[in-house]
Coordinates of C-alpha atoms in Angstrom, one line a residue:
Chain S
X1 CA -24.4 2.9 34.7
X2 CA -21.7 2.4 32.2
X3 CA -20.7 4.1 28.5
X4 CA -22.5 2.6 25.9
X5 CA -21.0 4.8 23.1
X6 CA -17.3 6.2 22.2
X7 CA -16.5 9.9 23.3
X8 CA -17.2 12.0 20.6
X9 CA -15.1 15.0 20.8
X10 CA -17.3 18.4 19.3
X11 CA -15.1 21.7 18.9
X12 CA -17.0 24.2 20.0
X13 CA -16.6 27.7 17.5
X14 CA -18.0 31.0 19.7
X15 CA -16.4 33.3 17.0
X16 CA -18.7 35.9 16.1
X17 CA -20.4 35.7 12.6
X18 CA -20.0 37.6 10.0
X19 CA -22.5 36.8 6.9
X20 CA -23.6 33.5 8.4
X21 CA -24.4 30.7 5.5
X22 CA -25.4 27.3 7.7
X23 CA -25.5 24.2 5.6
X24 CA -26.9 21.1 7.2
X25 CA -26.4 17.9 5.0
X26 CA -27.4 14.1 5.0
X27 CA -24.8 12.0 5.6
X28 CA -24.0 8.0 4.2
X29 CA -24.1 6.6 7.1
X30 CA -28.0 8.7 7.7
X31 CA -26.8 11.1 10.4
X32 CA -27.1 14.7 9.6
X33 CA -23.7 17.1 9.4
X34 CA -23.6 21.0 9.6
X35 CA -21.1 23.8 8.9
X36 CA -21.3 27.2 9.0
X37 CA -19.7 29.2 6.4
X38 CA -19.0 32.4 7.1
X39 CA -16.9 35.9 6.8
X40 CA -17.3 36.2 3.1
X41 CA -19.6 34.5 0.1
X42 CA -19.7 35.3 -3.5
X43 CA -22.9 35.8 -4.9
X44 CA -24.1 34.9 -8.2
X45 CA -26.9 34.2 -10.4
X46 CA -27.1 32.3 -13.7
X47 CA -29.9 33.6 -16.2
X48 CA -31.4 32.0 -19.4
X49 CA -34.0 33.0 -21.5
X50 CA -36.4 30.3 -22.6
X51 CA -37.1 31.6 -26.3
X52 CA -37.8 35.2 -27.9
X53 CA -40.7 36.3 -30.2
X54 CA -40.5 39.4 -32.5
X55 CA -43.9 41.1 -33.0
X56 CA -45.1 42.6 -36.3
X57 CA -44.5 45.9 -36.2
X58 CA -46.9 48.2 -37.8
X59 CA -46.5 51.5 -36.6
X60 CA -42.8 52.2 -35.5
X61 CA -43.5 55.5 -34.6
X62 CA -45.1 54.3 -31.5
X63 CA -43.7 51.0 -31.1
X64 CA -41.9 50.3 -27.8
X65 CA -39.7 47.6 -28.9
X66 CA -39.2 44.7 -31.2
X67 CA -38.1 41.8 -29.5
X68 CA -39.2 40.4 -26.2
X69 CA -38.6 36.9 -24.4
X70 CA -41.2 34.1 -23.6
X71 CA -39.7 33.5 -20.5
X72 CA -36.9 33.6 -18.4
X73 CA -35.5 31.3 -15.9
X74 CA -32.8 32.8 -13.0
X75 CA -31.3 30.4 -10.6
X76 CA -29.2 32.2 -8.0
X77 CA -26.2 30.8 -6.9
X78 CA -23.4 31.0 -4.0
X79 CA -19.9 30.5 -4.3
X80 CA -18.9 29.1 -0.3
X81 CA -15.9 28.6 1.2
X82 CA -13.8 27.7 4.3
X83 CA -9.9 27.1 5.5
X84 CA -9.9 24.2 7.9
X85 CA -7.5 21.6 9.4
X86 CA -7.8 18.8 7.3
X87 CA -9.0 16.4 9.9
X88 CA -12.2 18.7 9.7
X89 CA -12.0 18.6 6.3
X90 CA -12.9 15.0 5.7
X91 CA -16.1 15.6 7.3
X92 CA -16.6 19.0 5.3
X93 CA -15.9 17.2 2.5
X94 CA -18.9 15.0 2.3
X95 CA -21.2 17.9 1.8
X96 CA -19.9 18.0 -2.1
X97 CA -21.6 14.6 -2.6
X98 CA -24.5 14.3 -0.3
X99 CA -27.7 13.8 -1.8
X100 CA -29.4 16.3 0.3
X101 CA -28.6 20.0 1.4
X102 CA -30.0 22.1 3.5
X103 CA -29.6 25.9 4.1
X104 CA -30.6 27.5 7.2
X105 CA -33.0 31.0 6.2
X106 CA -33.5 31.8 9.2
X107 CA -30.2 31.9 12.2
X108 CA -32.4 34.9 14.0
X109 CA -35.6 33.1 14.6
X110 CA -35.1 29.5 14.1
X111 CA -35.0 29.1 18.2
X112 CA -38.3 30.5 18.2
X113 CA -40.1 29.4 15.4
X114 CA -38.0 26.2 14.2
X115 CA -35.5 26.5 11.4
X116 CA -37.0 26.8 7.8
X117 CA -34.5 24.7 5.6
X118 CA -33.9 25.5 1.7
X119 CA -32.7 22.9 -0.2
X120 CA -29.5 23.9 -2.0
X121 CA -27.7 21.8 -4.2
X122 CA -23.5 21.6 -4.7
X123 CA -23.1 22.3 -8.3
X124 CA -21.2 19.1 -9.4
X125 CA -17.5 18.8 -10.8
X126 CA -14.0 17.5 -9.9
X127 CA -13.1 19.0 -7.0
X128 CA -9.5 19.4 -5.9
X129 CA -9.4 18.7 -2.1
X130 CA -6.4 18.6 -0.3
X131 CA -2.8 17.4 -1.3
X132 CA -1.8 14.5 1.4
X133 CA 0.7 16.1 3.5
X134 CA -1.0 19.6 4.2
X135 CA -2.1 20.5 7.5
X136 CA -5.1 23.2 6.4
X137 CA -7.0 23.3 3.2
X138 CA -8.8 25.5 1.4
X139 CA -12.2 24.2 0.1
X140 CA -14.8 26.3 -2.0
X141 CA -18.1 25.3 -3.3
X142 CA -20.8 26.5 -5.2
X143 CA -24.5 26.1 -4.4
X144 CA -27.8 26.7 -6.1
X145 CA -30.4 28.0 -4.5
X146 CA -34.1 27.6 -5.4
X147 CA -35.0 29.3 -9.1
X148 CA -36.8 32.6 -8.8
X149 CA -40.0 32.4 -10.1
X150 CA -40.6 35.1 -13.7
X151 CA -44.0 35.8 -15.1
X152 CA -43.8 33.8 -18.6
X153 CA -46.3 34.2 -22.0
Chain K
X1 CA -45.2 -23.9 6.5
X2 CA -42.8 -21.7 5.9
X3 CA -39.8 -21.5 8.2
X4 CA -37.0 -18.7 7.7
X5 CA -33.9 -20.4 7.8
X6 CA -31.5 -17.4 7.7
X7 CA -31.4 -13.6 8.6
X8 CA -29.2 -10.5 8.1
X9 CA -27.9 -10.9 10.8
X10 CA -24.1 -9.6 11.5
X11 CA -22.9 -10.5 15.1
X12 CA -20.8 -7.2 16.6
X13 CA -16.7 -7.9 16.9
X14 CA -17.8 -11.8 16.0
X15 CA -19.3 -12.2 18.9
X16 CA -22.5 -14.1 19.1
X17 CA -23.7 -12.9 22.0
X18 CA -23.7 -9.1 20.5
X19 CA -26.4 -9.6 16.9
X20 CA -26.7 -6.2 15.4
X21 CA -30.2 -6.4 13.1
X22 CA -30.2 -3.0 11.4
X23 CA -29.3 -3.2 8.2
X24 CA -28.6 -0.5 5.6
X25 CA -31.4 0.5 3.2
X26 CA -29.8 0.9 0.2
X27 CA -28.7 -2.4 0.2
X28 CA -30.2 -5.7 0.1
X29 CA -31.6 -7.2 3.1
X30 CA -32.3 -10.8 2.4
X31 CA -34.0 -13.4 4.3
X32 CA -33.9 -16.9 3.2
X33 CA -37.0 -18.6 3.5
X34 CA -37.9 -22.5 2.9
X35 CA -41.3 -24.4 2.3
X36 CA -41.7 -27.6 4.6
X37 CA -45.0 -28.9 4.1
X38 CA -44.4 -31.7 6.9
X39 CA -41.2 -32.7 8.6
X40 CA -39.3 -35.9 8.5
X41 CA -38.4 -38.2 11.1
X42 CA -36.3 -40.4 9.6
X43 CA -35.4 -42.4 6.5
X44 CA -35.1 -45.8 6.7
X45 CA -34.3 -48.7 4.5
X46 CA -36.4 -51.8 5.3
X47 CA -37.5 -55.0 3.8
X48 CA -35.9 -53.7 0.6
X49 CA -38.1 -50.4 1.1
X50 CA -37.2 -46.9 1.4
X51 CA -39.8 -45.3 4.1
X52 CA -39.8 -42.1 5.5
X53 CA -41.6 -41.3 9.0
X54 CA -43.2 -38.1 8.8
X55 CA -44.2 -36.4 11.4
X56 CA -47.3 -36.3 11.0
X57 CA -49.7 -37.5 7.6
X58 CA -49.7 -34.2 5.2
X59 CA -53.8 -34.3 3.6
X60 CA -53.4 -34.6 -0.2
X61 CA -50.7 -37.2 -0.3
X62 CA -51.3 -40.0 -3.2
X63 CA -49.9 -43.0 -4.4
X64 CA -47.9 -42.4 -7.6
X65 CA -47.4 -38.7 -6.6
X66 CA -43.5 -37.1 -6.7
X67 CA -42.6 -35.1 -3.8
X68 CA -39.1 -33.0 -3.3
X69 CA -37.2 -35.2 -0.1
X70 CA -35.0 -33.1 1.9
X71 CA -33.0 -35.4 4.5
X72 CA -30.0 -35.4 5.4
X73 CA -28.0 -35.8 2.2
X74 CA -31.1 -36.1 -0.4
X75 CA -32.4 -33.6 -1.5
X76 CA -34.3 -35.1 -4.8
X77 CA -37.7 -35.6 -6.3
X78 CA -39.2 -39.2 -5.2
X79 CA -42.4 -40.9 -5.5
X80 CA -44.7 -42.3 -2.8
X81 CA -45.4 -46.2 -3.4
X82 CA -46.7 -46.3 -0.2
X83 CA -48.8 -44.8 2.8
X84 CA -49.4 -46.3 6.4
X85 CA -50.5 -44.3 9.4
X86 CA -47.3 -41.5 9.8
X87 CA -45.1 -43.4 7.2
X88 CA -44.5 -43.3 3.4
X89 CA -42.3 -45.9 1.1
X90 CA -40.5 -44.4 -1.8
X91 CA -38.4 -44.9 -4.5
X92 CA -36.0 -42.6 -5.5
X93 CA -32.6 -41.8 -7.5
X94 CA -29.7 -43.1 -4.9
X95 CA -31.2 -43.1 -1.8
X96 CA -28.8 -43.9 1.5
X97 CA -30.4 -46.1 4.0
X98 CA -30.9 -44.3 6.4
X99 CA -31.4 -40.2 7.6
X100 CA -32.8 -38.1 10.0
X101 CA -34.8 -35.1 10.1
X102 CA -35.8 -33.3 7.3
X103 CA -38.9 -32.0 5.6
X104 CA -41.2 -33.7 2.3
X105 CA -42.7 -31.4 0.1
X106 CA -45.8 -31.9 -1.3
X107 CA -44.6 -30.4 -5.0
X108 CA -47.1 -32.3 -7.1
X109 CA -50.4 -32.6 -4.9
X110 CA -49.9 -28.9 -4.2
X111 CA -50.2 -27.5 -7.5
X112 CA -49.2 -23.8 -8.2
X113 CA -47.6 -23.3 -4.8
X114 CA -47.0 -19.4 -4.3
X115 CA -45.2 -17.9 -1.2
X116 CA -46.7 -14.5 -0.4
X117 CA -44.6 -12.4 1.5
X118 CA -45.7 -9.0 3.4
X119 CA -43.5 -6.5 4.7
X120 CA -44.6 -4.0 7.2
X121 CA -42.9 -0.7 8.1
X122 CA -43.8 1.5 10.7
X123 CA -45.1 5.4 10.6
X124 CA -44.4 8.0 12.9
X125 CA -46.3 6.4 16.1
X126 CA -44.1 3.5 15.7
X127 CA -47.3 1.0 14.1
X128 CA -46.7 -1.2 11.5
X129 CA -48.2 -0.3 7.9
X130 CA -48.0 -2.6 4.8
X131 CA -45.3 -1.3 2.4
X132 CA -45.7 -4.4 -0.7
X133 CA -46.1 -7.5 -1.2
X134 CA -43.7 -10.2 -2.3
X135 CA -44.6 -13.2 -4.3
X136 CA -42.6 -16.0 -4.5
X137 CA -41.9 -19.4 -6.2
X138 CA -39.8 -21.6 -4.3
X139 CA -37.2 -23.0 -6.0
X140 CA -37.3 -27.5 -6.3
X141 CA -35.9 -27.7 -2.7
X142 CA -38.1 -25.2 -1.1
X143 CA -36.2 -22.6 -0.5
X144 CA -36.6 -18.7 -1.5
X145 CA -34.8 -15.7 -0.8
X146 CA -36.8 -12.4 -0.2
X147 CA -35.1 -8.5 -0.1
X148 CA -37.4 -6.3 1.8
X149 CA -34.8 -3.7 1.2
X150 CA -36.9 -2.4 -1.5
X151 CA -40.0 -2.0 -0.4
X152 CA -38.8 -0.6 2.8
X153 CA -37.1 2.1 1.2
X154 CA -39.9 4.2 0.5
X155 CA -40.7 5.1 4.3
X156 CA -36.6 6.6 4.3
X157 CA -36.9 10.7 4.6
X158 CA -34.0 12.5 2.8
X159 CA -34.9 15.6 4.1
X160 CA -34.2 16.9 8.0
X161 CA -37.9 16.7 9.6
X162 CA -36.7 17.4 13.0
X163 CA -37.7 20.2 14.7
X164 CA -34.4 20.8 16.9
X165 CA -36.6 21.3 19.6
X166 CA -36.1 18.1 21.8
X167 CA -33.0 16.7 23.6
X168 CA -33.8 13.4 21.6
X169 CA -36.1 12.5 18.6
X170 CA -37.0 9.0 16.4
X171 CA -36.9 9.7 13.1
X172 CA -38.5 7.1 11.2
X173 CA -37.6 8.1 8.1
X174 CA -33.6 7.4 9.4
X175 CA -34.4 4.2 10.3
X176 CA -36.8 2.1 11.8
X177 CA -38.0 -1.0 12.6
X178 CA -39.6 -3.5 9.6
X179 CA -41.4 -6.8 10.1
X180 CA -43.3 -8.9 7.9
X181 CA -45.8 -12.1 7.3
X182 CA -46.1 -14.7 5.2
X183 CA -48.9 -17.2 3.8
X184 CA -48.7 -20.0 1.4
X185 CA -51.3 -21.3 -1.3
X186 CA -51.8 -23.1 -4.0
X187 CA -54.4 -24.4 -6.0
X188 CA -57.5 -24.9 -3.8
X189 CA -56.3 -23.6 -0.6
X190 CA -55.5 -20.3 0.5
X191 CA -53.4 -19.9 3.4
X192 CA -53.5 -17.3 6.1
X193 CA -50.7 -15.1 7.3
X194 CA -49.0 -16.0 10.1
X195 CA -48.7 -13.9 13.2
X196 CA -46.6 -10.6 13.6
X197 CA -43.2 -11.9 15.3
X198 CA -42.7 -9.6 18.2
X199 CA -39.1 -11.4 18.4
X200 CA -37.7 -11.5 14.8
X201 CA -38.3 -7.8 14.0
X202 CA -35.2 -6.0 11.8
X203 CA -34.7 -2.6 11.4
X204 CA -33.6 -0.6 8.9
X205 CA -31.3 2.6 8.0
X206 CA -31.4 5.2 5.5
X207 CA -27.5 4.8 4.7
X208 CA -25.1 3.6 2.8
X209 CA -22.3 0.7 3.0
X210 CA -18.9 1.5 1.7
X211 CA -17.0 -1.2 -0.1
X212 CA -14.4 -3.4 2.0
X213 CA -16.6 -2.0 5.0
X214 CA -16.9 -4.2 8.2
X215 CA -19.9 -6.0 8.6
X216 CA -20.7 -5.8 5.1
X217 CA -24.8 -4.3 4.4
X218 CA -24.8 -4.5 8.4
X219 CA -24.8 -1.5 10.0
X220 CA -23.1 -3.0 13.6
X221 CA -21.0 -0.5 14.1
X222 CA -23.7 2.0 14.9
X223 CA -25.5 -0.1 17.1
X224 CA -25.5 0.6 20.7
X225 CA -25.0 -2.4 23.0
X226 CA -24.8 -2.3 26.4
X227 CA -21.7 -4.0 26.9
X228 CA -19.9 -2.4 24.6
X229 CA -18.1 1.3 24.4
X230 CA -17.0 1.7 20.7
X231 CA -19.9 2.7 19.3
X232 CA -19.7 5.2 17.2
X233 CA -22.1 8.2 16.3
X234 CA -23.3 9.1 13.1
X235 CA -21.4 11.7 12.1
X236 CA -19.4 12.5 9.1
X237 CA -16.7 14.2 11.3
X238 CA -14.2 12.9 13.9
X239 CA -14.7 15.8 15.7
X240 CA -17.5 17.7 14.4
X241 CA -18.4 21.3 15.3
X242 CA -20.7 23.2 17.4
X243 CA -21.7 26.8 16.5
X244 CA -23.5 28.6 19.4
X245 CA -27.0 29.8 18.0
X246 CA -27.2 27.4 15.0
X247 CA -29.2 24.2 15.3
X248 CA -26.9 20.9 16.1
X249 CA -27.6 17.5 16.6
X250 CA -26.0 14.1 16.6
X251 CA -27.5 10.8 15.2
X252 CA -27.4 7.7 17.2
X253 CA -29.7 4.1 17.2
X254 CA -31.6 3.4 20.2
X255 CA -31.0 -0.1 19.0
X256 CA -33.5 -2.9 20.3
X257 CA -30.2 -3.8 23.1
X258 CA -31.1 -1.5 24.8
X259 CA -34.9 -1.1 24.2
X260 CA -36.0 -0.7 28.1
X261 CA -33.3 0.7 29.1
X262 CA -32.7 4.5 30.3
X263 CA -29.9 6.3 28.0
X264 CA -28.5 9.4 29.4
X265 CA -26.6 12.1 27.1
X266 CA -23.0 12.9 29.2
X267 CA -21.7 16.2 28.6
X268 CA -17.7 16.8 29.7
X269 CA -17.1 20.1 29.3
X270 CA -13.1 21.4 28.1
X271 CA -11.6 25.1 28.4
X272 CA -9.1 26.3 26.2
X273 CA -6.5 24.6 28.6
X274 CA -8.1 21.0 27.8
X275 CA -8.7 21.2 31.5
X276 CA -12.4 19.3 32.1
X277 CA -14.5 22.0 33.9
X278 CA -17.4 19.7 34.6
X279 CA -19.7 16.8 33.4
X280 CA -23.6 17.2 32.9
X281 CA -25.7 14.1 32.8
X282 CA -29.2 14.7 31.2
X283 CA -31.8 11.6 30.4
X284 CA -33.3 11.0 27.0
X285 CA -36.9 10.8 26.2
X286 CA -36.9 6.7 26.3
X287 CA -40.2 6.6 24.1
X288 CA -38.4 7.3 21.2
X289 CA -36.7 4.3 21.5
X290 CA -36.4 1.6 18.6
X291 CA -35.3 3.9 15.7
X292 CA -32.5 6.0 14.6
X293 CA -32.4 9.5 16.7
X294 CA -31.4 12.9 16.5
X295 CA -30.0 14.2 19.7
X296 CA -29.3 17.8 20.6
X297 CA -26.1 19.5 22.9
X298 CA -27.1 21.4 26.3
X299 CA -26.5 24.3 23.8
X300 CA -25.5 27.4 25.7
X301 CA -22.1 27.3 27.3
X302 CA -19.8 29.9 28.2
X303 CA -16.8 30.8 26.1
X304 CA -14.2 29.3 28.3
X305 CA -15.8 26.0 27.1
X306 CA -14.3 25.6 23.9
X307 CA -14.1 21.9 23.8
X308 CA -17.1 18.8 24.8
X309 CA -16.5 15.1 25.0
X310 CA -19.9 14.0 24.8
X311 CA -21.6 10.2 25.3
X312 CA -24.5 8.0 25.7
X313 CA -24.3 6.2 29.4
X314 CA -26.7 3.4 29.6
X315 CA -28.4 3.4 33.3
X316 CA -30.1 0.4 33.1
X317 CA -33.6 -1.3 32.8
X318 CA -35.8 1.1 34.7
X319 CA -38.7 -0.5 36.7
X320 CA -41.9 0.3 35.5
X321 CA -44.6 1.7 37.7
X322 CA -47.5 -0.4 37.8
X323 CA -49.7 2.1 38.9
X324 CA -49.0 5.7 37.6
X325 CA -49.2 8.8 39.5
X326 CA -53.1 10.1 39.1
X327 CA -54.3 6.7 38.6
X328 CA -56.8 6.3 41.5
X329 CA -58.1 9.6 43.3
X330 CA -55.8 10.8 46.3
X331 CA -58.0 9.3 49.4
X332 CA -59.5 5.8 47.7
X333 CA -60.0 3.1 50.3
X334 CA -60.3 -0.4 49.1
X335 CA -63.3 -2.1 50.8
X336 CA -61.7 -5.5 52.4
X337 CA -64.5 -7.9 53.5
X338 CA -63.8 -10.1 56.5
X339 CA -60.9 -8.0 58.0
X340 CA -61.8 -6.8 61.4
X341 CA -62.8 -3.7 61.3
X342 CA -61.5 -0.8 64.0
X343 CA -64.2 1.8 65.1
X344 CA -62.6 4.9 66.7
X345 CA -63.5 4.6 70.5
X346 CA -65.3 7.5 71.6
X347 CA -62.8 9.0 74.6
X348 CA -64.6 8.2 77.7
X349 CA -63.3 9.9 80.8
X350 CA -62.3 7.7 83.7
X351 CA -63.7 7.8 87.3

């Protein structure tokens, strides 16, 4: 009987959770990785309108409007974030670039039912991560969640 | 025949003894290949005569024809002025007088000669599947390379499919093993696919190599060997972190090394002094061997445990039981014929 693998250490975080967001991503090397983001998120949503029509209008008096849209597409979006050591960091870090994303719906159940997953993706840019000789790091994200389906013409 | 002449292969710290065959996906995974159509002997120089002793006499083979020679030093086209019993005189561009082994191909009698290459991958039960098919023209000296990598690829699963219900899982779609045959043929003859190798099967992962990596598209430092205690999980943390009530798992390959053997998950368990309050040793489910695997933490600890060192122990190739429990119905008697046989003696009382 004889170790056949390093030790890997796991920290083991028994805080209580305020306004839990869980991300579990794919890693490079095909393990998966998971943080749990949590305290405070900013929500946000980004709307567009895919083109307007005007109808003819022929009695005003009665009319209820002029211009309406042919559709409209709303993708919500999260703004995530988390101060960590920078040793945790480097792992943490690997969620801006992995190809897939997961978000945990549902922390209450999942034990019971399995965990539903929603794929969320890191809305890309340059990313400022730490500066070399810090010893904590602030590191914020943004991630979109699914689009919310509108009735369209 | 075909014969593959090279692998990707990447031997673990240099060591021969320790041949890591998973290879990452995304990258290519070649095999070099080469067409012998019969083996050489030797090459000798006699009577003013180049001959070759073939190993055996290939059908097809004709005065005047060219053939690729592959011996020793030569490797050129040369044509047959000769044939008796297992030997054939040629002439050729500078040959030496005399080399050993070898192969002759048959490049003009075998017209249009195509190597056709499947590769296999498995599906969730572990069976092999055909995933493409590769067709290739040797190049003058018989040789081909073929890269799997990409027809493989398609079985690789971005998303997470395991159910965090299990202390271990094989996810296929992680990685998995790959295997493939090959047939040759050319104009008037269509070979047959050779046999499944149960011994020369690779495996593949769904990852990535970085550059100036070790190992190069290997992924060797993942696999688990039982001699060896560096291996590392798959994790993109040092030290990653557990959350109490959100699912957790680490990613390890149950590489072929260690295919029989029983794994066991080691838990060591730290309080906030760094003072180990205990080790739990649990033992993985060993049918999901052979692929990359998602393993899951005890899970519930108290919260003086703020700290784990956890590991994979290896305990060994376990016997397997011949006959498992429930086999034969509790009471079966085997009927011997020829062994005396004892009859209970009634109890007679004594005078």
């Amino acid at each position: 009987m004889s170790r056949v693998t390093e030790k890997k250490h796991i920290d083991i975080d028994h805080d209580c959770v305020k306004n839990p967001v869980y991300l579990n991503w794919l890693g490079t090397n095909s393990g998966r990785n998971y943080w749990l983001f949590k305290t405070v998120q900013t929500r946000g949503i980004t709307v567009t309108v895919d083109g307007t029509y005007e109808t003819y209008l022929t009695d005003i008096e009665n009319a209820q409007g002029d211009v309406q849209d042919l559709g409209r597409g709303a993708r919500p979006r999260l703004t995530i974030g988390a101060k960590v050591p920078i040793p945790k960091l480097l792992g943490l870090e690997r969620v801006l670039y992995s190809i897939n994303v997961l978000m945990l719906m549902n922390p209450g159940t999942w034990t019971t039912v399995g965990p539903r997953w929603q794929i969320v993706r890191v809305v890309p840019g340059s990313f400022k991560l730490n500066d070399t000789d810090e010893k904590f790091h602030t590191i914020e994200l943004t991630i979109e969640l699914p689009a919310i389906n509108i009735q369209s013409v | 025949m075909i014969q593959v002449i090279s692998f990707p292969i990447r031997n673990r710290d240099d060591n021969s003894a320790l041949p890591s065959r998973w290879s990452a996906v995304h990258h290519p995974i070649l095999f070099k290949l080469c067409r012998k159509d019969v083996n050489v002997v030797q090459m000798q120089f006699l009577n003013g005569v180049h001959r070759v002793i073939l190993q055996s006499m290939p059908a097809g083979i004709a005065i005047g024809q060219t053939c690729r020679l592959v011996s020793g030093p030569v490797n050129a086209d040369v044509v047959v002025t000769g044939i008796s019993g297992n030997q054939i005189s040629i002439t050729g561009p500078s040959l030496p007088q005399f080399t050993t082994g070898g192969y002759l191909n048959l490049t003009q009698a075998r017209k249009n000669y195509i190597a056709d290459v499947r590769v296999l991958g498995v599906d969730n039960s572990n069976t092999y599947y055909e995933v493409g098919n590769i067709e290739v023209k040797p190049s003058p000296d018989g040789t081909f390379n073929i890269n799997p990598a990409g027809y493989v690829k398609v079985i690789a699963e971005r998303t997470d499919t395991f159910l965090y219900n299990l202390i271990n899982k094989r996810i296929i779609g992680a990685g998995s093993r790959f295997n493939f045959q090959f047939r040759e043929s050319w104009v008037g003859h269509e070979g047959t696919y050779s046999t499944l190798s149960n011994t020369n099967v690779f495996y593949w992962t769904n990852a990535t190599k970085q550059l100036q990596q070790k190992y190069n598209f290997n992924v060797a430092e993942h696999v688990i060997f039982p001699t060896l205690n560096t291996t590392t999980f798959m994790s993109d943390f040092d030290e990653p972190t557990y959350f109490p009530g959100f699912p957790f798992s680490l990613s390890f390959i149950w590489s072929d090394r260690v295919a029989a053997n029983q794994l066991q998950r080691v838990e060591e368990r730290f309080n906030q002094q760094g003072v180990s309050t205990g080790t739990i040793t649990t033992t993985l489910d060993g049918s999901q061997n052979l692929a990359v695997n998602r393993m899951m933490l005890a899970g519930t600890y108290p919260t003086t445990t703020k700290r784990l060192e956890v590991w994979l122990n290896d305990n060994g190739v376990q016997p397997v039981r011949y006959v498992g429990v429930g086999y034969v119905l509790g009471g079966y008697v085997l009927n011997q014929p020829g062994l005396p046989t004892i009859k209970p003696v009634r109890n007679v009382p004594s005078n």
